[in-house]
Short mmCIF file of C-alpha atoms and ligand atoms in Angstrom, two decimals:
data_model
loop_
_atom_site.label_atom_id
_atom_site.label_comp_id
_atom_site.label_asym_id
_atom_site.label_seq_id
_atom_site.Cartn_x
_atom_site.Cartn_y
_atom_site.Cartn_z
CA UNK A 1 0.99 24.41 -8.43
CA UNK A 2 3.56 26.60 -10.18
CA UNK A 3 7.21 25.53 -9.02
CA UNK A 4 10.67 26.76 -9.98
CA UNK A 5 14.43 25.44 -11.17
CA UNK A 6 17.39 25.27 -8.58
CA UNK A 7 18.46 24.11 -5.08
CA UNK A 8 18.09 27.35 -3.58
CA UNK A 9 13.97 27.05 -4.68
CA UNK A 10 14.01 23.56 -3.10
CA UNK A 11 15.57 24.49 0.44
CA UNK A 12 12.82 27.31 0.44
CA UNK A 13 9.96 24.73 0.26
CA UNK A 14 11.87 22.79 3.15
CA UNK A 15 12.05 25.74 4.75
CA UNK A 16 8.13 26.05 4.62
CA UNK A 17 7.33 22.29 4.67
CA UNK A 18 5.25 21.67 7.72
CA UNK A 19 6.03 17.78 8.00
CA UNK A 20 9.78 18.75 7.68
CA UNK A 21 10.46 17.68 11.81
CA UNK A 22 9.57 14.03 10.99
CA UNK A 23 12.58 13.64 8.78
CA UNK A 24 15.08 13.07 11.73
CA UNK A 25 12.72 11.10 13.28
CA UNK A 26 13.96 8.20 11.06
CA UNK A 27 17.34 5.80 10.71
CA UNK A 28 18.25 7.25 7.24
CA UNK A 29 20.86 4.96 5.64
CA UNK A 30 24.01 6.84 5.90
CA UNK A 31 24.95 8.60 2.09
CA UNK A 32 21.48 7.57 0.88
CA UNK A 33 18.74 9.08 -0.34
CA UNK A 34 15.84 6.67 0.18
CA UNK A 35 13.27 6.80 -2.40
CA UNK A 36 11.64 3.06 -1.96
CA UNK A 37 9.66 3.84 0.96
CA UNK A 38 6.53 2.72 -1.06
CA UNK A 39 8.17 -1.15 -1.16
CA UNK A 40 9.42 -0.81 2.77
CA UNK A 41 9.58 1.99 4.85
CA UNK A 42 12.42 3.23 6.76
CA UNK A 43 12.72 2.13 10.43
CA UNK A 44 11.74 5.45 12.72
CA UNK A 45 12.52 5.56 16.46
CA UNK A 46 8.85 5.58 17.36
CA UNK A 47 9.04 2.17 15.80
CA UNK A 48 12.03 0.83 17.27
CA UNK A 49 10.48 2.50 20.93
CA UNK A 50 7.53 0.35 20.70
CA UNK A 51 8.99 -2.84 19.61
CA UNK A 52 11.85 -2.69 22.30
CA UNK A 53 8.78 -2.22 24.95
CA UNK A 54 7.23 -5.16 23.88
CA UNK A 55 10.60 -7.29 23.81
CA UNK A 56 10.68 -5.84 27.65
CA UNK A 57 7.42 -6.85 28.16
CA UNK A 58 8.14 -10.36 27.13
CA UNK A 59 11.32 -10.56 29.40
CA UNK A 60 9.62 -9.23 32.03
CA UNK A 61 5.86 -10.74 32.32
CA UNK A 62 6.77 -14.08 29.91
CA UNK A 63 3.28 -15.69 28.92
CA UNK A 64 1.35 -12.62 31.54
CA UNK A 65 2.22 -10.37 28.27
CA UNK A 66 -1.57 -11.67 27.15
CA UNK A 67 -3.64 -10.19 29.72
CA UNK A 68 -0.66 -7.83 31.88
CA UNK A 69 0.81 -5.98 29.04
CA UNK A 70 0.19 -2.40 29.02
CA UNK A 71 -2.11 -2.66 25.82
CA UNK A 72 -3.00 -6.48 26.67
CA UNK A 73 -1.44 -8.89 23.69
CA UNK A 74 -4.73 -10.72 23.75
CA UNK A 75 -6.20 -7.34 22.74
CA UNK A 76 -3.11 -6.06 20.35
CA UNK A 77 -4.07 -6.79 17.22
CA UNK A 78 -8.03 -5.31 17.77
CA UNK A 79 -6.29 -1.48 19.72
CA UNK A 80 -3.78 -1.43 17.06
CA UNK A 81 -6.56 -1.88 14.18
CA UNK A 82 -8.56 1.11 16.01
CA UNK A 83 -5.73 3.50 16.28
CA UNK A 84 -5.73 2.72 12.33
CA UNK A 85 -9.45 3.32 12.25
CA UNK A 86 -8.70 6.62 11.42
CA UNK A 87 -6.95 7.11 8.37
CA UNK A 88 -8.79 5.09 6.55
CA UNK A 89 -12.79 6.18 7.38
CA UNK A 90 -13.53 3.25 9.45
CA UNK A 91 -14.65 2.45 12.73
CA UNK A 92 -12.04 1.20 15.57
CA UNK A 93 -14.28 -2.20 15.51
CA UNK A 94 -13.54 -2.14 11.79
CA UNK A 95 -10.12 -2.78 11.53
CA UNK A 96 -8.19 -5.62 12.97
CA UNK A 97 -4.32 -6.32 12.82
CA UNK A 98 -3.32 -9.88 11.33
CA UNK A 99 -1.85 -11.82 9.41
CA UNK A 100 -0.05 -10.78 6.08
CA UNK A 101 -1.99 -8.92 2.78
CA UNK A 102 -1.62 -12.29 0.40
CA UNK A 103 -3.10 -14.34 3.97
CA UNK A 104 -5.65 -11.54 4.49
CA UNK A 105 -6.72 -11.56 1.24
CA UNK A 106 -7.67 -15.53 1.25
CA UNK A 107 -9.47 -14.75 4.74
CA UNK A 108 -11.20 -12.53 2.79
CA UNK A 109 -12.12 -14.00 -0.30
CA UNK A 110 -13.02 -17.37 1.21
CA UNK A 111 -15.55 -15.15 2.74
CA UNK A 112 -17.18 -12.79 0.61
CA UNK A 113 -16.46 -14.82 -2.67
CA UNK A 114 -19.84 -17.11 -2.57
CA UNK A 115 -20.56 -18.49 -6.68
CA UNK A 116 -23.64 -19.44 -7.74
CA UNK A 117 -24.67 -20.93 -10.67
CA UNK A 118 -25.48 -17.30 -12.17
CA UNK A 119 -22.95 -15.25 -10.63
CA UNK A 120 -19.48 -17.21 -10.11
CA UNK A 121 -17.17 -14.93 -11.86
CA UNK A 122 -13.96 -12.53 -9.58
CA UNK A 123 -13.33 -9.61 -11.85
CA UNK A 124 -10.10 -8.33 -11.27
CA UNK A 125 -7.74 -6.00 -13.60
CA UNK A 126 -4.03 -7.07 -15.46
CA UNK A 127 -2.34 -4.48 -13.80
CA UNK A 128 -2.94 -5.85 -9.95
CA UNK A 129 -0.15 -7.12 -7.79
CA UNK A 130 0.32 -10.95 -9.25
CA UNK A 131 -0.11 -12.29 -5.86
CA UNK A 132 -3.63 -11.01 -5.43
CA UNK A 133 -4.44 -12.37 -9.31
CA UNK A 134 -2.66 -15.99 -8.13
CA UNK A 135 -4.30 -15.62 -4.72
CA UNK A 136 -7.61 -15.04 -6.64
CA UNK A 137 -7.14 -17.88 -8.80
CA UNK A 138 -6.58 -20.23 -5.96
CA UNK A 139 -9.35 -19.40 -4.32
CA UNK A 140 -11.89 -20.39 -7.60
CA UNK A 141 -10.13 -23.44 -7.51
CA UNK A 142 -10.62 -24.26 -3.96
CA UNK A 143 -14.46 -23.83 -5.05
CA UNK A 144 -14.38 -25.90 -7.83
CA UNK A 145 -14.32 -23.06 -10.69
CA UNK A 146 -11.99 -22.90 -13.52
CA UNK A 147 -9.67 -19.79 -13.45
CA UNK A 148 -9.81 -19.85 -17.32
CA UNK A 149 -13.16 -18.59 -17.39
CA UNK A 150 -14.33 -17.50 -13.93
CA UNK A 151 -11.82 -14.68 -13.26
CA UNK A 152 -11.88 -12.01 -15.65
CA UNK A 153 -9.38 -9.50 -16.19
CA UNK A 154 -9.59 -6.06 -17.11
CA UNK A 155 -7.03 -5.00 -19.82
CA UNK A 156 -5.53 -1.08 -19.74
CA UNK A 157 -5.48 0.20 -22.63
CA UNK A 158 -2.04 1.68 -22.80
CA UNK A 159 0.18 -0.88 -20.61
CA UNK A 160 -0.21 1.73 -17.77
CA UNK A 161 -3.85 2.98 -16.56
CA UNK A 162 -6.92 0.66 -16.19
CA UNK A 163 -9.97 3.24 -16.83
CA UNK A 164 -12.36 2.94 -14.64
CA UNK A 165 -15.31 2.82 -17.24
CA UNK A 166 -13.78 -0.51 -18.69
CA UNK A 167 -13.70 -1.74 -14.99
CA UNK A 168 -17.56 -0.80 -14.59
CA UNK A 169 -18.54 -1.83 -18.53
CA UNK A 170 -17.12 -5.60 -16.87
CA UNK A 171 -19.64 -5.44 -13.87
CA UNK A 172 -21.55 -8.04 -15.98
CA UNK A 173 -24.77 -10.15 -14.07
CA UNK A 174 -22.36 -12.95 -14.01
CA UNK A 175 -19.90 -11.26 -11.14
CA UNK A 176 -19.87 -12.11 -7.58
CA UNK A 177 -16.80 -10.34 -6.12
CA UNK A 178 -14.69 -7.55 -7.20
CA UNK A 179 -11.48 -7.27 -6.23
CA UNK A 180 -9.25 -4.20 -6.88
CA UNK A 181 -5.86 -2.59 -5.89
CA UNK A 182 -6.54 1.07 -4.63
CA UNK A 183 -3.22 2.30 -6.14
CA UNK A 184 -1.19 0.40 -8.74
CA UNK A 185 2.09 -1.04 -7.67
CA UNK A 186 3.50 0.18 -11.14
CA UNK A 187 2.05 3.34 -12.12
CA UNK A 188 0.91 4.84 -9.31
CA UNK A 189 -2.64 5.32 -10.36
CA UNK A 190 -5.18 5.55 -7.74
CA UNK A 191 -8.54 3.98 -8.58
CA UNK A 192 -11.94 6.05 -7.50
CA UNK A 193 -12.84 4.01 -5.17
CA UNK A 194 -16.07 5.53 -4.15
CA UNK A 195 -17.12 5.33 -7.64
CA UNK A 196 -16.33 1.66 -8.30
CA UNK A 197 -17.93 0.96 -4.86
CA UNK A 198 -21.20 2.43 -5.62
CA UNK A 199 -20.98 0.88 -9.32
CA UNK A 200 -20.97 -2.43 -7.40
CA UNK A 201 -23.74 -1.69 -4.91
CA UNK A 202 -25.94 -0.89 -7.72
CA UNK A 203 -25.18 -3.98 -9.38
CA UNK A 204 -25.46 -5.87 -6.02
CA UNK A 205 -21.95 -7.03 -6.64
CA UNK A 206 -19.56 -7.34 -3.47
CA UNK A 207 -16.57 -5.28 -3.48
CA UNK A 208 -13.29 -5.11 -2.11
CA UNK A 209 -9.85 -3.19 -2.23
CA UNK A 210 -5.70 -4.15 -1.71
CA UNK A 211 -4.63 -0.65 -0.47
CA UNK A 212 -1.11 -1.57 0.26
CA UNK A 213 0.41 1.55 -2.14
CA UNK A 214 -2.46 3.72 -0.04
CA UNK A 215 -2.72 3.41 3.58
CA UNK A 216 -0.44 5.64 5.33
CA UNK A 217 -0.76 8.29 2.32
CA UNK A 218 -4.08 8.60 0.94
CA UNK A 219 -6.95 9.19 3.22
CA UNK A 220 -9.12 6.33 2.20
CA UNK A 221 -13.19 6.73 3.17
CA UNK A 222 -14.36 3.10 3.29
CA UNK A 223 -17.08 3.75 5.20
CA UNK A 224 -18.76 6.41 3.52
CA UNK A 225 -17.77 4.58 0.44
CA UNK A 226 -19.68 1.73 1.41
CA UNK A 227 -16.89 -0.70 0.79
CA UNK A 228 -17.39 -4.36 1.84
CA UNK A 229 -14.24 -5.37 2.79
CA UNK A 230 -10.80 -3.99 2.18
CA UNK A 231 -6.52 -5.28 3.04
CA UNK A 232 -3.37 -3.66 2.73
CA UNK A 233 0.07 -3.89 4.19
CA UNK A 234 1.69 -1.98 6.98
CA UNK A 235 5.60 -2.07 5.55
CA UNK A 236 5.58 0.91 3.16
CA UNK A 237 4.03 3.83 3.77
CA UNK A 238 3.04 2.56 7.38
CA UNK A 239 6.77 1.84 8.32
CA UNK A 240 5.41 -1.08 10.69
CA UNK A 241 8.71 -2.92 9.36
CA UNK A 242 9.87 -5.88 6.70
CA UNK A 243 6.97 -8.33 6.43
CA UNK A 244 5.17 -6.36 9.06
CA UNK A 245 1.76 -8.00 10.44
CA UNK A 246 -1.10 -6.86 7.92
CA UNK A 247 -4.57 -5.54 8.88
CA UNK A 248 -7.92 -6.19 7.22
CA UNK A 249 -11.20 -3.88 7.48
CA UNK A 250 -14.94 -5.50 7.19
CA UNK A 251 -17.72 -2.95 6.96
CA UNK A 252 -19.77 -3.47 9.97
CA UNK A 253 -23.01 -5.09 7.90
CA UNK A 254 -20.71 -8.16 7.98
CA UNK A 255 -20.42 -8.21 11.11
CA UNK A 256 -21.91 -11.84 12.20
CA UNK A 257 -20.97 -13.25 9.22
CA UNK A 258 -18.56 -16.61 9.70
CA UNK A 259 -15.15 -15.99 8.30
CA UNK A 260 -14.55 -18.69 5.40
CA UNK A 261 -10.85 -19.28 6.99
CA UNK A 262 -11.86 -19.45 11.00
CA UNK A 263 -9.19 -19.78 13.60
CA UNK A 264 -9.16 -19.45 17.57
CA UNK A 265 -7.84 -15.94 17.83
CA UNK A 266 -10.99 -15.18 15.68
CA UNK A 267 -13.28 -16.47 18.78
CA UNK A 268 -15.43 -14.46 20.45
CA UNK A 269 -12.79 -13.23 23.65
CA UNK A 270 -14.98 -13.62 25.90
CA UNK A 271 -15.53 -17.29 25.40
CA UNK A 272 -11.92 -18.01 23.62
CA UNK A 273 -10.41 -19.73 26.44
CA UNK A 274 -13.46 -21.91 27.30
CA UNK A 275 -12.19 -23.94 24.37
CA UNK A 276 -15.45 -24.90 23.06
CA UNK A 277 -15.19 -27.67 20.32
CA UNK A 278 -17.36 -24.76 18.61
CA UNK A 279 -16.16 -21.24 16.80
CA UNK A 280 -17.63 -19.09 18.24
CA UNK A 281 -16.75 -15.74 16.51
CA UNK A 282 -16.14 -12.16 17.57
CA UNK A 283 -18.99 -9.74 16.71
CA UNK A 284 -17.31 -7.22 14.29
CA UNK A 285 -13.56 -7.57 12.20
CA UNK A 286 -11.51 -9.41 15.00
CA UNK A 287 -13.87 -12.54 13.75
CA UNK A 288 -11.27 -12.48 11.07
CA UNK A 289 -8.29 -13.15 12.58
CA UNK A 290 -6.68 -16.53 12.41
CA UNK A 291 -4.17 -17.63 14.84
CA UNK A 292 -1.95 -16.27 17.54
CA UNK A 293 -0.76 -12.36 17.04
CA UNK A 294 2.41 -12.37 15.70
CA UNK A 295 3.55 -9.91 18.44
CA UNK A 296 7.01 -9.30 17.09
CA UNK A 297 5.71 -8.27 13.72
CA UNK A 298 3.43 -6.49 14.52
CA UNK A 299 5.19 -4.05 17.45
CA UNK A 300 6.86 -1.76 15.35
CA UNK A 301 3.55 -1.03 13.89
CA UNK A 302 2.37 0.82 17.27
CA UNK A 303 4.90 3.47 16.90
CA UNK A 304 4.57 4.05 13.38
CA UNK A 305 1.00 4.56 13.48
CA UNK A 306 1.24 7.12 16.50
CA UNK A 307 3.42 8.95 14.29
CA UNK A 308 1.04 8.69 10.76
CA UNK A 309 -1.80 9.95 13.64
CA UNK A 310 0.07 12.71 14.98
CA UNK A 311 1.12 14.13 11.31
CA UNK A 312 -2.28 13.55 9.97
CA UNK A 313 -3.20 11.81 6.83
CA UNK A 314 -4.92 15.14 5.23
CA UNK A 315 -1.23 16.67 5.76
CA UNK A 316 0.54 13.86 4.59
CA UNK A 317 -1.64 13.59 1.22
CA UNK A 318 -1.48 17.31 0.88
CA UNK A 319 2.59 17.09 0.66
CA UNK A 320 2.49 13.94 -0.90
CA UNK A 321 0.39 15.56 -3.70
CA UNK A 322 3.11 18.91 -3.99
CA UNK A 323 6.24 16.81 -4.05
CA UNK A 324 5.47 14.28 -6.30
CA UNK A 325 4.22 17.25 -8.39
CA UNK A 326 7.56 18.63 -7.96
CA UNK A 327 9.26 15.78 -8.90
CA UNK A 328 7.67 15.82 -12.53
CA UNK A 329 7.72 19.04 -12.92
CA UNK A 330 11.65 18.33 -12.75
CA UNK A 331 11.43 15.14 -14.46
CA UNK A 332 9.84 17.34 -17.40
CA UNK A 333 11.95 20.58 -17.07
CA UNK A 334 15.26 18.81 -17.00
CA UNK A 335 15.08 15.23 -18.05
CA UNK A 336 12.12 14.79 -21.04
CA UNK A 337 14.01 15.89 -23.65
CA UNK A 338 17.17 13.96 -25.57
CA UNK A 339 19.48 12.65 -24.71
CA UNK A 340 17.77 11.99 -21.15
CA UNK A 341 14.10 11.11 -22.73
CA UNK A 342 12.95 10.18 -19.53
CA UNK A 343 8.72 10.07 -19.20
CA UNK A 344 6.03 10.11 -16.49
CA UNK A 345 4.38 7.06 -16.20
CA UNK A 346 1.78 8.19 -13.95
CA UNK A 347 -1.62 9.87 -13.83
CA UNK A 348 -1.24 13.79 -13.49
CA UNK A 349 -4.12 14.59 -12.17
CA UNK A 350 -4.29 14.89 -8.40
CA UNK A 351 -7.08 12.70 -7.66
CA UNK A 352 -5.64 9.87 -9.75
CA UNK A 353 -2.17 9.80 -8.16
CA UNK A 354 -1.32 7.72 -5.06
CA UNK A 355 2.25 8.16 -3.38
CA UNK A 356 4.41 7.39 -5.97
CA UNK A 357 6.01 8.52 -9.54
CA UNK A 358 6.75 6.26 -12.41
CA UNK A 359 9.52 7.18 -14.61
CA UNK A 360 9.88 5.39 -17.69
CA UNK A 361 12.79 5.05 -19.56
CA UNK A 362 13.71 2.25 -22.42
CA UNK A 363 16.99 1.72 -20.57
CA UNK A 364 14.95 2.05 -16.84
CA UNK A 365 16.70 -1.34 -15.37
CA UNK A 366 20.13 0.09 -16.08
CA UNK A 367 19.60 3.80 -15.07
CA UNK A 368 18.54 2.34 -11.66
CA UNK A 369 21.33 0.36 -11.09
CA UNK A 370 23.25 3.41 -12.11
CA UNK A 371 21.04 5.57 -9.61
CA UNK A 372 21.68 3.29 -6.99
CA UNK A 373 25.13 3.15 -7.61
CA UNK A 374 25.10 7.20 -6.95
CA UNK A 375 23.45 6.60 -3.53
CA UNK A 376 20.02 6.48 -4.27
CA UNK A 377 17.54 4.10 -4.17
CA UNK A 378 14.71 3.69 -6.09
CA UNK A 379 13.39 0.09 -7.60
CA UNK A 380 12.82 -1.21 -11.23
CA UNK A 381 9.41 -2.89 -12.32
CA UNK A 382 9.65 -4.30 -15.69
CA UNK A 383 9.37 -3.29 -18.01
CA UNK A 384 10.43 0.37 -18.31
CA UNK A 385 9.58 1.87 -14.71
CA UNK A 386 11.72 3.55 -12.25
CA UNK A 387 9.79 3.90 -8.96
CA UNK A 388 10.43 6.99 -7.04
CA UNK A 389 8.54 7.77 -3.79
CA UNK A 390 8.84 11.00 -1.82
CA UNK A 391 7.89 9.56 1.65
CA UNK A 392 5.70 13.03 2.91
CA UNK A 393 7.07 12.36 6.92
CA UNK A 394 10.81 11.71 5.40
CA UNK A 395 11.45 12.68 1.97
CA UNK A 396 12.78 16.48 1.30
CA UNK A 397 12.28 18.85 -1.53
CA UNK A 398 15.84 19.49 -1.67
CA UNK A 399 16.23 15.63 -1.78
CA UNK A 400 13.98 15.53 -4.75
CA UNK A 401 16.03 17.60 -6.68
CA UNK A 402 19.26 15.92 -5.88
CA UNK A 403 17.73 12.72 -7.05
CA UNK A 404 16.89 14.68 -10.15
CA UNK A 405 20.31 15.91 -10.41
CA UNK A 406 21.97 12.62 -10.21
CA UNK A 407 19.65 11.20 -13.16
CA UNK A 408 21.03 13.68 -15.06
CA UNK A 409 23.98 12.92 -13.46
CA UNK A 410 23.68 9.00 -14.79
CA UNK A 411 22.93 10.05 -18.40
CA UNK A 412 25.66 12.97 -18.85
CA UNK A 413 28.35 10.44 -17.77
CA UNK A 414 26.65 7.56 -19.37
CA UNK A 415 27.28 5.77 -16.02
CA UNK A 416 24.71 3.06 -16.65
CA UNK A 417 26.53 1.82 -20.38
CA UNK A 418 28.21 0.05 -17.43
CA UNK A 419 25.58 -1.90 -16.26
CA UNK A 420 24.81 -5.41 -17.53
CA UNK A 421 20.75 -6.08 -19.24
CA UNK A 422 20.90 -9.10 -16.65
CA UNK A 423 18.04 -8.43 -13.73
CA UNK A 424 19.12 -9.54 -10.62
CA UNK A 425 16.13 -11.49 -8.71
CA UNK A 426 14.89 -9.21 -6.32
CA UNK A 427 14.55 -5.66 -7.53
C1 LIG B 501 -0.46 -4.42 -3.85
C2 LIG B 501 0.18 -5.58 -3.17
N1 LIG B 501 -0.57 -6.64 -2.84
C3 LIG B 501 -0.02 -7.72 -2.25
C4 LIG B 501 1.32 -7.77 -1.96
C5 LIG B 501 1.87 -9.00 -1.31
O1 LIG B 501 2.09 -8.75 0.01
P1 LIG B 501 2.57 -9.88 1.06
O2 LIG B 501 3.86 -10.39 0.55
O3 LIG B 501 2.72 -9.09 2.32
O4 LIG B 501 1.52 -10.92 1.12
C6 LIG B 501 2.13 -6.68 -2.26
C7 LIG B 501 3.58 -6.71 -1.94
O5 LIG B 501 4.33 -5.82 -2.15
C8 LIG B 501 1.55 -5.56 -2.90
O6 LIG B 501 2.30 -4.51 -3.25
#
């Protein structure tokens, strides 16, 4: 894509941005220019709309919510998992709504994660979320394994980008499960997927994903892929809210197996409420759920996937693709050079990008207080990364290049000398 210099350019592709009428459909936070919708995503009214019918629901049926609802609670979690079916190549029965990604993930692994004496090792990568990697380590514990030597980890090369050939070159005899983010929290690098997957298959190895920094902005194609299993978390580019209920998809040749982490809301419906003293559990992904739908959580969710439906996730990717390409072509037009020396972090090609940009710059934790201090937020991962995400359904080109602007902005003025090197916790 060729792009040019100046607001006047950026208004123009507003002007012809298809997604632009989604942008008031969000609570923007007034003087702010919200660029951390890849950590949680901004509350729409199609959230708030479904969530305040299910508070009405509860004041008005109590407990007959379960079966009296308009979508049934009993059956929340499985419609709300179908209407997700979509963007990410599944089938409705695929996909269920539960739980959190760190909980779904132990669900998960407990199942699919079966050592033997010759295959008993998790590979994993260094670059992953640390909760899956602790989460992972748990769960060789629980099974008597020693973390030490049963999980490996693939190193990047460069601090940034795990290549996929090192993940494959790992795919040793001696792996039972691999586990792998789709896009990396830091980077923004998304992972081929259908590659790894069919790396696996040939090995016989089981594979699964965390697509928390993809769902909701990539179109995943898990089925086609042939994943076996596969989380992620509906607060960022979902919008289902802060902490929202996760989901979990299980390919359908699963179907039958017994969850390693069984609950009641996992039982078979039909049978659930005979309260057998034995599990008997659902035929496809519901089987995975745990306990009681965590209605409150997981209401805002209903609204904010009607919305990622309506848009459409090829449209989504397609802006998400031209305005993060915008961005660094900014980043590089205006900022790359000294005294700014800002840098992309993340992949250029288009097929290796998820939502997300990574800036790097040695003073990044300073220049983002700075940033934020100008009205815009962005977050800092250690140790040189400014994350900026141009949310397709609420992110403008004209806010891109303000944001751009007021990095400049930050350096010109040195406005982040005033800063202290101390991190706050929660960045
Ligand atoms: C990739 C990834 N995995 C797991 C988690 C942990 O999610 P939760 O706190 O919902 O368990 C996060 C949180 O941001 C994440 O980004």
């Amino acid at each position: 894509m060729k792009f040019e210099l100046g607001e006047d350019y950026a208004l123009q592709l507003d002007a012809e941005d298809p997604l632009a009428g989604y942008k008031d459909r969000f609570y923007h936070l007034p003087g702010k220019i919200y660029m951390d919708g890849n950590s949680l995503g901004l509350l729409s009214r199609d959230a708030e709309k479904s969530l305040l019918h299910i508070l009405e629901e509860w004041k008005t049926l109590g407990i007959g919510g379960w079966s009296g609802g308009e979508i049934p609670w009993i059956t929340y979690a499985e419609m709300l998992g179908a209407m997700e079916s979509g963007i990410v190549g599944a089938e409705p029965e695929e996909i269920v709504v539960c739980g959190g990604t760190t909980i779904n993930l132990h669900a998960l692994v407990a199942t699919f994660y079966q050592p033997d004496r010759r295959r008993k090792k998790i590979l994993a990568d260094e670059m992953n979320f640390p909760s899956d990697l602790y989460a992972l380590a748990a769960q060789i514990r629980l099974r008597g394994g020693d973390p030490d030597e049963d999980l490996i980890l693939v190193e990047s090369r460069d601090g940034r980008i795990i290549e996929e050939d090192d993940i494959i070159d790992a795919m040793s005899d001696e792996v039972a499960l691999i586990l792998l983010p789709s896009v990396y929290y830091r980077s923004g690098q998304l992972l081929d997927m259908g590659r790894l997957t069919k790396e696996a298959a040939e090995r016989g190895i089981t594979i699964g994903f965390d697509c928390s920094h993809s769902v909701g902005v990539v179109p995943h194609h898990f089925d086609d892929w042939g994943v076996d299993f596969a989380f992620f978390c509906n607060y960022k580019y979902l919008n289902g809210g802060p902490g929202a209920t996760g989901s979990i998809y299980v390919n359908r040749r699963h179907f039958g197996r017994t969850p390693g982490l069984a609950g009641w809301f996992g039982n078979d419906r039909s049978t659930m409420f005979d309260m057998d003293t034995r599990f008997d559990p659902a035929k496809d992904a519901s089987a995975w759920q745990i306990g009681t739908t965590t209605m409150l959580s997981t209401a805002p969710l209903e609204g904010a996937i009607r919305m990622i439906n309506e848009a459409g996730i090829e449209k989504i990717r397609e802006k998400s693709l031209k305005i993060t390409e915008y961005l660094m072509f900014l980043v590089d037009e205006i900022l790359s050079d000294p005294p700014y020396s800002f840098s992309i972090g993340t992949p250029r090609e288009p097929e290796r990008r998820g939502g997300h940009v990574g800036v790097e710059h040695e003073d990044a934790w300073r220049v983002n207080e700075a940033l934020k201090a100008r009205g815009v937020i962005p977050d800092f991962r250690p140790p040189n990364v400014i994350r900026l995400a141009p949310i397709p359904l609420y992110i403008s080109y004209s806010d891109v290049w303000r944001v751009v602007q007021h990095l400049k902005a930050v350096i010109d003025n040195g406005e982040h000398e005033k800063f202290s090197k101390e991190r706050s916790v929660v960045t």
